[in-house]
Tab-separated table of C-alpha atoms in Angstrom:
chain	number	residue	atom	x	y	z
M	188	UNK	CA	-1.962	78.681	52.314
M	189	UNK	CA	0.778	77.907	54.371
M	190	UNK	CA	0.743	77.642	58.055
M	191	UNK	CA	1.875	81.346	59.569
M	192	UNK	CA	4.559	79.758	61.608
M	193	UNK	CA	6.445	77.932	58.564
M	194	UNK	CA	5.661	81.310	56.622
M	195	UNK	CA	7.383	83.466	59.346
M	196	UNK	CA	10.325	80.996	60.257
M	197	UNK	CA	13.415	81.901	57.674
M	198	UNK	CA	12.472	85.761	58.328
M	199	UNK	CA	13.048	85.366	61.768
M	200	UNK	CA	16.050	83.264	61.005
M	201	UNK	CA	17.435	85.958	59.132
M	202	UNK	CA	16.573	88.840	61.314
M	203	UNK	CA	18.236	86.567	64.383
M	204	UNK	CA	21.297	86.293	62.121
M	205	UNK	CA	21.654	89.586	61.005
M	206	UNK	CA	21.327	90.743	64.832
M	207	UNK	CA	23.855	88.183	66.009
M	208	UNK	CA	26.107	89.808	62.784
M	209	UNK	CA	25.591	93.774	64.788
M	210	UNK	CA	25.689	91.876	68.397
M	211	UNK	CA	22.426	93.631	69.301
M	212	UNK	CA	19.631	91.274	69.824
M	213	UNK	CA	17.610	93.922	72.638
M	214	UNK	CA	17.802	96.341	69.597
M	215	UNK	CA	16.291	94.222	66.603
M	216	UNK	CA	14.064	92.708	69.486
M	217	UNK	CA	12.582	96.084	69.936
M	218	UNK	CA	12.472	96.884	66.393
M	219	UNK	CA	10.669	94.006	65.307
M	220	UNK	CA	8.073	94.721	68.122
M	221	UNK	CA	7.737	98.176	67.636
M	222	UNK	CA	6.871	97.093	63.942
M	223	UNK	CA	4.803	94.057	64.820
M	224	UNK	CA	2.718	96.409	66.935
M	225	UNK	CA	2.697	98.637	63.886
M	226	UNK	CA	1.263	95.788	61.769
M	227	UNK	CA	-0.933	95.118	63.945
M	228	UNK	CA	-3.043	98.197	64.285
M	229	UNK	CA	-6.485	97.659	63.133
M	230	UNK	CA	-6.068	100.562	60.505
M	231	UNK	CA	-2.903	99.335	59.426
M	232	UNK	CA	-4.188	95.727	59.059
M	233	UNK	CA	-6.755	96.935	57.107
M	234	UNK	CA	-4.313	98.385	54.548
M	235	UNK	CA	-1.929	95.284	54.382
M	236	UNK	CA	-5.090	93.156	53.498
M	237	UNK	CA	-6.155	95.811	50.492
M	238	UNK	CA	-4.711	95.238	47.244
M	239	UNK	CA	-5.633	99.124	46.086
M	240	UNK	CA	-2.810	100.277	48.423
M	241	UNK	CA	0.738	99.566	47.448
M	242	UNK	CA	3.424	97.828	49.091
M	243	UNK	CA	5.751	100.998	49.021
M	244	UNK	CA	2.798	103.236	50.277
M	245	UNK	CA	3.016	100.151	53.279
M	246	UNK	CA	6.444	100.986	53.546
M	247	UNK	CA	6.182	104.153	54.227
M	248	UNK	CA	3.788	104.386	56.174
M	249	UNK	CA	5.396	102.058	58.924
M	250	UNK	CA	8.811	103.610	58.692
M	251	UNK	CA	7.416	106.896	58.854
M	252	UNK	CA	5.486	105.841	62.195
M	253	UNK	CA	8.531	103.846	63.160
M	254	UNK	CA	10.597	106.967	62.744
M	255	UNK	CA	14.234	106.847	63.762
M	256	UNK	CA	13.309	103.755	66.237
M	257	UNK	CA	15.035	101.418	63.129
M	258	UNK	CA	18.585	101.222	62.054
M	259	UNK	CA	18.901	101.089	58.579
M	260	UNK	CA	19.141	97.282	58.223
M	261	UNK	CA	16.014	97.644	60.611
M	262	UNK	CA	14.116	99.454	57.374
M	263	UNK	CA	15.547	96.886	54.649
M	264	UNK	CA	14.236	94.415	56.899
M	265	UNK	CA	10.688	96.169	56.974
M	266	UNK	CA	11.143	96.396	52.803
M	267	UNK	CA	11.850	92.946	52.658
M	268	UNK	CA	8.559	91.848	54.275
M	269	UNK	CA	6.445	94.362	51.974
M	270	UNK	CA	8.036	93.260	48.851
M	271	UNK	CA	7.569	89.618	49.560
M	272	UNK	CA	3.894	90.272	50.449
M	273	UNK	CA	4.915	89.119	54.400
M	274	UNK	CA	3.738	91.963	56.218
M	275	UNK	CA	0.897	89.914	57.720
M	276	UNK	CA	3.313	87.127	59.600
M	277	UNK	CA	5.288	89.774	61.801
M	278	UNK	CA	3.938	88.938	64.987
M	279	UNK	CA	4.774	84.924	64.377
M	280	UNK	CA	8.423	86.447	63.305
M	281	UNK	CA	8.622	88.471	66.587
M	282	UNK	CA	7.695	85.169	68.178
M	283	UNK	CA	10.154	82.806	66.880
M	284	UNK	CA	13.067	85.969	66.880
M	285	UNK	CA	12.178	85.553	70.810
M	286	UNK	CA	12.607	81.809	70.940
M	287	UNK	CA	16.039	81.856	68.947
M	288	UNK	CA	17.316	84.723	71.443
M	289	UNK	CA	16.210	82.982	74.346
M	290	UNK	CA	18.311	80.012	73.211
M	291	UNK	CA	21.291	81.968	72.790
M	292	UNK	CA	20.834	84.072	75.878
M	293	UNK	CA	20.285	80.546	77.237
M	294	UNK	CA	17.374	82.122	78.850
M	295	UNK	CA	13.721	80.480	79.247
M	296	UNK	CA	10.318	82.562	79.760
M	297	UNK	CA	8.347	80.626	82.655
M	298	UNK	CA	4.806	81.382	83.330
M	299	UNK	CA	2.898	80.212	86.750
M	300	UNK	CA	-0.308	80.247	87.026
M	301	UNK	CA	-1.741	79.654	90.554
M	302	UNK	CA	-5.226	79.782	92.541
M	303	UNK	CA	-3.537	82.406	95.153
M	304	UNK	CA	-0.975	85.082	94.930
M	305	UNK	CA	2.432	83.741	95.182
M	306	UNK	CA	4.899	85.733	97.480
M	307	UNK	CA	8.082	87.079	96.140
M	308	UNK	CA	10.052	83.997	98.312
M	309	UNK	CA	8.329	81.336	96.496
M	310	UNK	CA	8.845	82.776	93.176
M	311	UNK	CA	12.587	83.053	93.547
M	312	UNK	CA	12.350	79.600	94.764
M	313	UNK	CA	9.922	77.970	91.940
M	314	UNK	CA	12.691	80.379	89.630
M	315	UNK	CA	15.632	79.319	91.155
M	316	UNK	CA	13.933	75.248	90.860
M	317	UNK	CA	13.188	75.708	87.443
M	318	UNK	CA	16.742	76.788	86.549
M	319	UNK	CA	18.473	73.991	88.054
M	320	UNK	CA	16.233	71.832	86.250
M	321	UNK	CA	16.209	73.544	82.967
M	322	UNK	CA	20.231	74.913	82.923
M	323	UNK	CA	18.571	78.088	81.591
M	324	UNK	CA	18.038	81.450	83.461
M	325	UNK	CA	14.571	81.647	84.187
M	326	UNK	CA	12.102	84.802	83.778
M	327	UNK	CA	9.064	83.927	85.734
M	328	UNK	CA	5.773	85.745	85.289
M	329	UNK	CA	3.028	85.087	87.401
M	330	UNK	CA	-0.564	84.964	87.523
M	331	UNK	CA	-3.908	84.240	89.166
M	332	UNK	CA	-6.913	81.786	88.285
M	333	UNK	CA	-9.078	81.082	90.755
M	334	UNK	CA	-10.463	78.105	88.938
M	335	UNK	CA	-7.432	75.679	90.050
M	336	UNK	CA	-8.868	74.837	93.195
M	337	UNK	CA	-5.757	75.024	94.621
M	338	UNK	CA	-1.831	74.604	93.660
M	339	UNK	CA	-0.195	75.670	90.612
M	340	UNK	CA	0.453	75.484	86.650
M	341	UNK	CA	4.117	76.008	85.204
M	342	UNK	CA	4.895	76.453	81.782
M	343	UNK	CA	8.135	76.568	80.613
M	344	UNK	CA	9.173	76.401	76.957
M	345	UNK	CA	7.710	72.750	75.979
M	346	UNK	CA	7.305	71.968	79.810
M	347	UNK	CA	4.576	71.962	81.240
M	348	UNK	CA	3.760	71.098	85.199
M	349	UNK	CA	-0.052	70.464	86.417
M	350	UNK	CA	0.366	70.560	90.083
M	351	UNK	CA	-3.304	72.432	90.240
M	352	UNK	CA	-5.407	70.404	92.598
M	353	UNK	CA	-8.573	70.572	89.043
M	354	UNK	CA	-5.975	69.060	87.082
M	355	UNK	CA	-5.704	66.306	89.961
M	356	UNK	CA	-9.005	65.912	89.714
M	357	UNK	CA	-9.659	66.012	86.289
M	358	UNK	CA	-6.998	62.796	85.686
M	359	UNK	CA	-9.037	61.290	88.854
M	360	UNK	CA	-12.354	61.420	86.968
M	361	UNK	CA	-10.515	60.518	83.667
M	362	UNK	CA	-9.216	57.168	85.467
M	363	UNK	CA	-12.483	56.577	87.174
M	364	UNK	CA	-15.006	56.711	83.435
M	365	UNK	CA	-11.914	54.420	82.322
C-alpha cells in the first residue's frame, strides 16, 4: 500500500483549492479538524476499518456528529473521502492542508524546545530572529526537556537548530570514536 502521505496529498490539494475558491482557509481548517478528530475516535476507527459497515452509514455518522460545523462543500468533501475508501488518511490531509496554508499565509509553525523555561522576552526575540531569517511570520510554541543539559532546539519547517549543550556533546563524542 501506498505511503499515507502520497495517499492524502491531492485531497488536501483539493480541499486547499476549494478553500482558496470560498477565501476561507480558518473555516475548512476547522472543518477538516473537527472531522479528522472525528476519524480518529477509537469507535469510529473501528468502523472505518470494518467492511460489514457501509461507507454511507460512515457518512452519516460523521456528518451527523459534525452537525452544522460543515458547509455544504464541507460534507461533499467528507463523501468524497468515504466513497474513495480515504477515510483513514484524514489526519495526513489535515497535515499537509496546514502546510499549504502556512505557505500562503506565508506563515511558519516554530517549535523550541529548551532545558529551562524561556521568558516571554526571549521568545519574541528567538520569534522575531526566526522571522528575519525565514521572511515568514513565525508562531512559536515552546517547551521543556530537561534532558538538553542546557540551551535549546528549534524547529522550523525543514530547519532545524541544535544549540542544546547534549547535542554539543553528542557531535563531540561522534568526532572523538571517529
Amino acid at each position: 500500500m501506498a505511503e499515507k502521505s502520497t495517499i492524502a496529498r491531492p485531497y488536501a490539494q483539493a480541499a486547499f483549492d476549494l478553500a482558496q475558491e470560498e477565501n476561507d482557509l480558518k473555516t475548512w481548517s476547522d472543518m477538516l479538524q473537527l472531522c479528522a478528530m472525528i476519524v480518529n475516535d477509537e469507535k469510529v476507527s473501528r468502523l472505518i476499518g470494518n467492511p460489514e459497515v457501509s461507507k454511507a452509514t460512515l457518512v452519516e455518522l460523521i456528518l451527523n456528529v459534525a452537525g452544522d460545523r460543515l458547509n455544504t462543500v464541507g460534507r461533499n468533501f467528507i463523501r468524497v473521502l468515504a466513497g474513495n475508501g480515504r477515510l483513514n488518511v484524514l489526519s495526513e490531509i489535515v497535515s499537509l492542508y496546514e502546510q499549504h496554508r502556512a505557505d500562503a499565509e506565508q506563515r511558519v509553525d516554530a517549535e523550541v524546545i529548551s532545558a529551562f523555561p524561556m521568558s516571554d522576552a526571549q521568545q519574541q526575540a528567538l520569534a522575531a530572529s526566526l522571522k528575519k531569517k525565514l521572511g515568514r511570520e513565525v508562531r512559536l510554541t515552546a517547551s521543556i526537556d530537561e534532558s538538553l543539559i542546557g540551551g535549546a532546539i528549534v524547529r522550523a519547517g525543514d530547519l532545524v537548530i541544535d544549540g542544546s549543550i547534549s547535542g554539543h556533546l553528542n557531535k563531540l563524542a561522534q568526532r572523538l570514536i571517529a
